[in-house]
mmCIF file of C-alpha atoms in Angstrom:
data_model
loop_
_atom_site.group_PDB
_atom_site.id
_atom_site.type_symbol
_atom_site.label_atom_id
_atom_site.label_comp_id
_atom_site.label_asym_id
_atom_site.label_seq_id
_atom_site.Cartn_x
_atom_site.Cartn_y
_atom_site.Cartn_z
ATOM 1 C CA UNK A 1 -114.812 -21.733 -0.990
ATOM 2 C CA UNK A 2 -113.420 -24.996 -2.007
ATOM 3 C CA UNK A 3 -114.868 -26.236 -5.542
ATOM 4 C CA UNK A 4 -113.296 -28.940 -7.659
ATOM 5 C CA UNK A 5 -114.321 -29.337 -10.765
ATOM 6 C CA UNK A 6 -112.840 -33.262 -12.234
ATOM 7 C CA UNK A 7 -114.124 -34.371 -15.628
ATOM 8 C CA UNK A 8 -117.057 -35.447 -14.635
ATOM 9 C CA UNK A 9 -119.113 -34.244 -11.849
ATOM 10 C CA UNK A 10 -118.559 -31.075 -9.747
ATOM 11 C CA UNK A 11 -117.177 -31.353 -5.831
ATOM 12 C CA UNK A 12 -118.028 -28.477 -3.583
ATOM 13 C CA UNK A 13 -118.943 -28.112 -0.135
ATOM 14 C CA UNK A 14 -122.299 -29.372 0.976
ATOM 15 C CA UNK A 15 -125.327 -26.413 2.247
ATOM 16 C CA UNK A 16 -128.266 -27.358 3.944
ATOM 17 C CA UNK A 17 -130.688 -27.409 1.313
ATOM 18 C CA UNK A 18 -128.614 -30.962 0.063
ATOM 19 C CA UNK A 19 -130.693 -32.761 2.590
ATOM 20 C CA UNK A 20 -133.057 -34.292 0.747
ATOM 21 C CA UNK A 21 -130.631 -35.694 -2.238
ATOM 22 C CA UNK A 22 -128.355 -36.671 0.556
ATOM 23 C CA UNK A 23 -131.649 -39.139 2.311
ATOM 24 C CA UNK A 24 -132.488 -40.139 -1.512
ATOM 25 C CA UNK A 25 -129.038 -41.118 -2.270
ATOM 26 C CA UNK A 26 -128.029 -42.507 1.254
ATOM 27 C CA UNK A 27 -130.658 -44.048 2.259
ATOM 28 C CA UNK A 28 -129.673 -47.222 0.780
ATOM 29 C CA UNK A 29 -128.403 -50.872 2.242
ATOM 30 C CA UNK A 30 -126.026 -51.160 -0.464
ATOM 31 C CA UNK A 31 -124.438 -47.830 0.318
ATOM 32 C CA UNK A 32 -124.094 -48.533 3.844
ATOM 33 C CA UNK A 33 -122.673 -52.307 4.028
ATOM 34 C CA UNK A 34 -119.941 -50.835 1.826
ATOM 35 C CA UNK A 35 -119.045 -48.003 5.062
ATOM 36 C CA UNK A 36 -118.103 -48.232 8.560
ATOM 37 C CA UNK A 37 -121.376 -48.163 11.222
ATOM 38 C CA UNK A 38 -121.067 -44.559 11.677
ATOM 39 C CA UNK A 39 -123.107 -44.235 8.010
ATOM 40 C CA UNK A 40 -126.461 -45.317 9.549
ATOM 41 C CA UNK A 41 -128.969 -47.533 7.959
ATOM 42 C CA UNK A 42 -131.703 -46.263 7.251
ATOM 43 C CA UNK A 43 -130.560 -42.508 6.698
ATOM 44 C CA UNK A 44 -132.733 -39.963 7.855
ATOM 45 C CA UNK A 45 -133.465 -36.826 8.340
ATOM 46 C CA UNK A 46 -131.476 -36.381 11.290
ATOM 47 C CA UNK A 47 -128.542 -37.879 9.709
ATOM 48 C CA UNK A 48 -128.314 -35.607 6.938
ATOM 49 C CA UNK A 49 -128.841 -32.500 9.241
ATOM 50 C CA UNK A 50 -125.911 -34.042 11.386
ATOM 51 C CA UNK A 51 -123.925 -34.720 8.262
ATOM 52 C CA UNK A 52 -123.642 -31.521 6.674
ATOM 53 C CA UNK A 53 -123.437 -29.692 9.682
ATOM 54 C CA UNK A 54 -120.315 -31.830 10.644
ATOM 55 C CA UNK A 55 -119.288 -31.185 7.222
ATOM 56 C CA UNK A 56 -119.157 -27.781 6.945
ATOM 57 C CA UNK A 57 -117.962 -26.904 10.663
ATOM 58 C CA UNK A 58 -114.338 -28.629 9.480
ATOM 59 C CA UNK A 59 -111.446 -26.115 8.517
ATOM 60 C CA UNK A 60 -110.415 -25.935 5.733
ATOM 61 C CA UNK A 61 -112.605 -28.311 4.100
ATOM 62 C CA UNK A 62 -112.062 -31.923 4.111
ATOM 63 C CA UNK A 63 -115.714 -33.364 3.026
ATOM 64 C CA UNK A 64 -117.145 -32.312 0.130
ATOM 65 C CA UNK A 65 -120.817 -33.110 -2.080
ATOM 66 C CA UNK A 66 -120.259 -35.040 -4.979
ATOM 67 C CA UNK A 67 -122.504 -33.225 -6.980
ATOM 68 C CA UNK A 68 -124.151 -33.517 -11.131
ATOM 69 C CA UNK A 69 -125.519 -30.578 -12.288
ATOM 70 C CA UNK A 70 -125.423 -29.201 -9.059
ATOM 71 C CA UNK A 71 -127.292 -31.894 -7.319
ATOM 72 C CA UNK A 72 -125.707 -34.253 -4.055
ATOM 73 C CA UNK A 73 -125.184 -37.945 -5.580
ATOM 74 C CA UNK A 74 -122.430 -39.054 -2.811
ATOM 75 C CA UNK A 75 -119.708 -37.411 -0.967
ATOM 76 C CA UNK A 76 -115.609 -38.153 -0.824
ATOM 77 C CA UNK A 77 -114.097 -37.106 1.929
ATOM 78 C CA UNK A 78 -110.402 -37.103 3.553
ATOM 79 C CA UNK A 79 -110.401 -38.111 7.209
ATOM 80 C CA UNK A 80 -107.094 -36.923 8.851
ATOM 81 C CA UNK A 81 -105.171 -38.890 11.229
ATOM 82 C CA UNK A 82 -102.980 -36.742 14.185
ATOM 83 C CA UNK A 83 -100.051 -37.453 16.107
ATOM 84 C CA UNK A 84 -96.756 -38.910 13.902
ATOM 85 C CA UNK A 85 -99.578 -39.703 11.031
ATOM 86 C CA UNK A 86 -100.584 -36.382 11.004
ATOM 87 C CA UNK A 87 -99.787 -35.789 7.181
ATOM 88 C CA UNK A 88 -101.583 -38.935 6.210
ATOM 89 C CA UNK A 89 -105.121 -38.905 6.003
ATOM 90 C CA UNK A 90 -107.671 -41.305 4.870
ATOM 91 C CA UNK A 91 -109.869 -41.430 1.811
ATOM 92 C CA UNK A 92 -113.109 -41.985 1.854
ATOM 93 C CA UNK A 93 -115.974 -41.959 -1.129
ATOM 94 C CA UNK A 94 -119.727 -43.479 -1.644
ATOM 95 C CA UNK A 95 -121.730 -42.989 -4.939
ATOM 96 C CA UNK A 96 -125.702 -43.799 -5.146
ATOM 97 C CA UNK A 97 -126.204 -46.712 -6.812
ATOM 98 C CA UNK A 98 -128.266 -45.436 -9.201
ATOM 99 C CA UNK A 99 -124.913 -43.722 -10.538
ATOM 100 C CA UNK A 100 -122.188 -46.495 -10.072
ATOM 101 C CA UNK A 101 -120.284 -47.416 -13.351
ATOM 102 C CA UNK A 102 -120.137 -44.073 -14.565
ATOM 103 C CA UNK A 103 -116.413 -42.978 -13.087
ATOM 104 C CA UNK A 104 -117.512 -40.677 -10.943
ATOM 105 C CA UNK A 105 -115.849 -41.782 -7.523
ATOM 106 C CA UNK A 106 -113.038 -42.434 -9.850
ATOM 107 C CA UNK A 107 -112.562 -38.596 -10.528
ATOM 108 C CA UNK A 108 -113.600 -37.952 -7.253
ATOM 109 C CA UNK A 109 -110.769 -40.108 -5.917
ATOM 110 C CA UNK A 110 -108.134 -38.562 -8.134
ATOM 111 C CA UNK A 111 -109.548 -34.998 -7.247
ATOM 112 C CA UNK A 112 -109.479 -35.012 -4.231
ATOM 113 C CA UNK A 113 -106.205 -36.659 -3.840
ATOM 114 C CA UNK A 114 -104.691 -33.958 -5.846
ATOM 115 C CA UNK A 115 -106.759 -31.555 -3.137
ATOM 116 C CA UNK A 116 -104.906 -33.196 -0.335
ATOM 117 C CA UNK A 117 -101.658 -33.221 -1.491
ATOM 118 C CA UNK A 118 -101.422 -29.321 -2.566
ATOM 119 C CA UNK A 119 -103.898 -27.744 -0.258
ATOM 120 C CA UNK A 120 -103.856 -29.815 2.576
ATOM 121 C CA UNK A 121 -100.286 -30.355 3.010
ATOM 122 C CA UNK A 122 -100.791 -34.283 3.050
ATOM 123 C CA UNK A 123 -97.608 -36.845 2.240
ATOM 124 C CA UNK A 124 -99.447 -39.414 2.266
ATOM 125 C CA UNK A 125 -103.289 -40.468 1.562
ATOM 126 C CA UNK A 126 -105.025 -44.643 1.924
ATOM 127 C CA UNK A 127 -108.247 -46.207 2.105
ATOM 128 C CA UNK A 128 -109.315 -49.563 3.484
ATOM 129 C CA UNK A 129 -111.937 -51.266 1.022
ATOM 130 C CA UNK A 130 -113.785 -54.113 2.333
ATOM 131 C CA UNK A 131 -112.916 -57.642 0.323
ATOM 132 C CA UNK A 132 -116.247 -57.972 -0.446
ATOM 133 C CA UNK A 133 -116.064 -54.376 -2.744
ATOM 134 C CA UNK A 134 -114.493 -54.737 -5.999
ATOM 135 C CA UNK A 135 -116.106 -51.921 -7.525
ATOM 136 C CA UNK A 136 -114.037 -49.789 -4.751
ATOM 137 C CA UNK A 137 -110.671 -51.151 -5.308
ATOM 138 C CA UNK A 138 -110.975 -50.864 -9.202
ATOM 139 C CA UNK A 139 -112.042 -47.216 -8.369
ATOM 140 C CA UNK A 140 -108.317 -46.705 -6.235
ATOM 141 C CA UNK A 141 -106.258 -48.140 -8.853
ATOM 142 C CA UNK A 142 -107.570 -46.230 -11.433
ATOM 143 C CA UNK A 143 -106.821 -43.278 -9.227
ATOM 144 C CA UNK A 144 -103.294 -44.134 -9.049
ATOM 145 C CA UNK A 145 -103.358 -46.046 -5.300
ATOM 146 C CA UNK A 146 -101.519 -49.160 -4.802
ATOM 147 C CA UNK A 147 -102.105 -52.368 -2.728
ATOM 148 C CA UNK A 148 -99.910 -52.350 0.255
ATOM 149 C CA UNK A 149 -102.062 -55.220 1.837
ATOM 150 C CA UNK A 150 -104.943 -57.264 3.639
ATOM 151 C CA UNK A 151 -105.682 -56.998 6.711
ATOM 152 C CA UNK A 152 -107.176 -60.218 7.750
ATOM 153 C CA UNK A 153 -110.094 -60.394 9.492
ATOM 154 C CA UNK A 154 -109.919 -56.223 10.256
ATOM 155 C CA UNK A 155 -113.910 -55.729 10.084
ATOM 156 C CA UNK A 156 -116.677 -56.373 11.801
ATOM 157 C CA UNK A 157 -119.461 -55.576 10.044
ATOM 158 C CA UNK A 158 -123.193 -56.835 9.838
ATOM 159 C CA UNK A 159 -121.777 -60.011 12.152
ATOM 160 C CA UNK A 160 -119.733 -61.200 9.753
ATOM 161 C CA UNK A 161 -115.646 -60.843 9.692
ATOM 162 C CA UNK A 162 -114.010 -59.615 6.640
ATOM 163 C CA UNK A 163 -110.646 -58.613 5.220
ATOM 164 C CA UNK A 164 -110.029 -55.105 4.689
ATOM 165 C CA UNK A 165 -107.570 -54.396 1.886
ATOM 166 C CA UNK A 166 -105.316 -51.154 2.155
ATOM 167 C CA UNK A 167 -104.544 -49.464 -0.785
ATOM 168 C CA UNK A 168 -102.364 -45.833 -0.494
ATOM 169 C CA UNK A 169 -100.865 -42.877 -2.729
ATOM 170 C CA UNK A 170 -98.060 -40.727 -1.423
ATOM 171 C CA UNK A 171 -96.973 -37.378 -2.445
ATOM 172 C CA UNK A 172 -94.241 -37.478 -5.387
ATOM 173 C CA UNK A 173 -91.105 -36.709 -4.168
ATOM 174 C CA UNK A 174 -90.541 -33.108 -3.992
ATOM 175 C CA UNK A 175 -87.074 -32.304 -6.655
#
């Protein structure tokens, strides 16, 4: 069982019995306008169900519970890509609101970046954070990414057009 344990909270894989912190915690606008439209708004039931049975179906684990004493407060995840990107894969984090400030996507970030690169075989690991997120580019530099660049215009989301900004870590070069 994959468990990561970063300064601050705990990341391990999510079980059923996370639904309801996962609807308390997701089930928020300012969660979703911050993720692509496959993160519904409102977040039901059905969506954490869906969620965590995706989740846990993947192998070897790519999506794990951000968890405090035990208890869902977001997720951070690492989508893969395939074909000639198939050792890059794509970061991805949320944190309830009620828990922002705190650092805890940052050590999530750097976790599971570390995760990636040693158990998961990855060279090379980005995320794309909206230009209307600060909070989630301050997060990726702390965890070591660097700007490679905007992508004008690259989102569509809630009718409006927005940059995305694309931010990446590679491996360090093997000696």
């Amino acid at each position: 069982m994959t468990v990561l344990h970063p300064p601050s909270v705990t990341l391990r894989p999510w079980r059923a019995t996370d639904a309801d912190a996962l609807i308390q915690h997701a089930n928020d606008r300012r969660i979703s306008k911050n993720l692509r439209d496959r993160f519904p708004h409102p977040y039901g039931r059905a969506d954490a169900e869906g969620w965590i049975a995706f989740a846990t179906s993947q192998a070897p684990l790519r999506y794990l519970a951000l968890t405090l004493n035990d208890e869902p407060i977001g997720s951070v995840g690492l989508d893969a890509f395939d074909d000639v990107h198939r050792h890059t894969a794509e970061l991805g984090y949320w944190i309830g609101a009620a828990h922002w400030g705190r650092g805890y996507a940052t050590d999530a970030a750097i976790a599971m970046t570390a995760y990636g690169f040693a158990e998961l075989g990855l060279e090379r690991i980005q995320a794309g954070v909206y230009d209307w997120n600060p909070g989630s580019e301050r997060v990726l530099v702390k965890a070591g990414f660097q700007l490679e660049g905007r992508l004008r215009r690259h989102a569509f989301k809630d009718g409006v057009f927005g940059d995305v900004l694309m931010y990446a870590t590679v491996r360090a070069p093997r000696v």
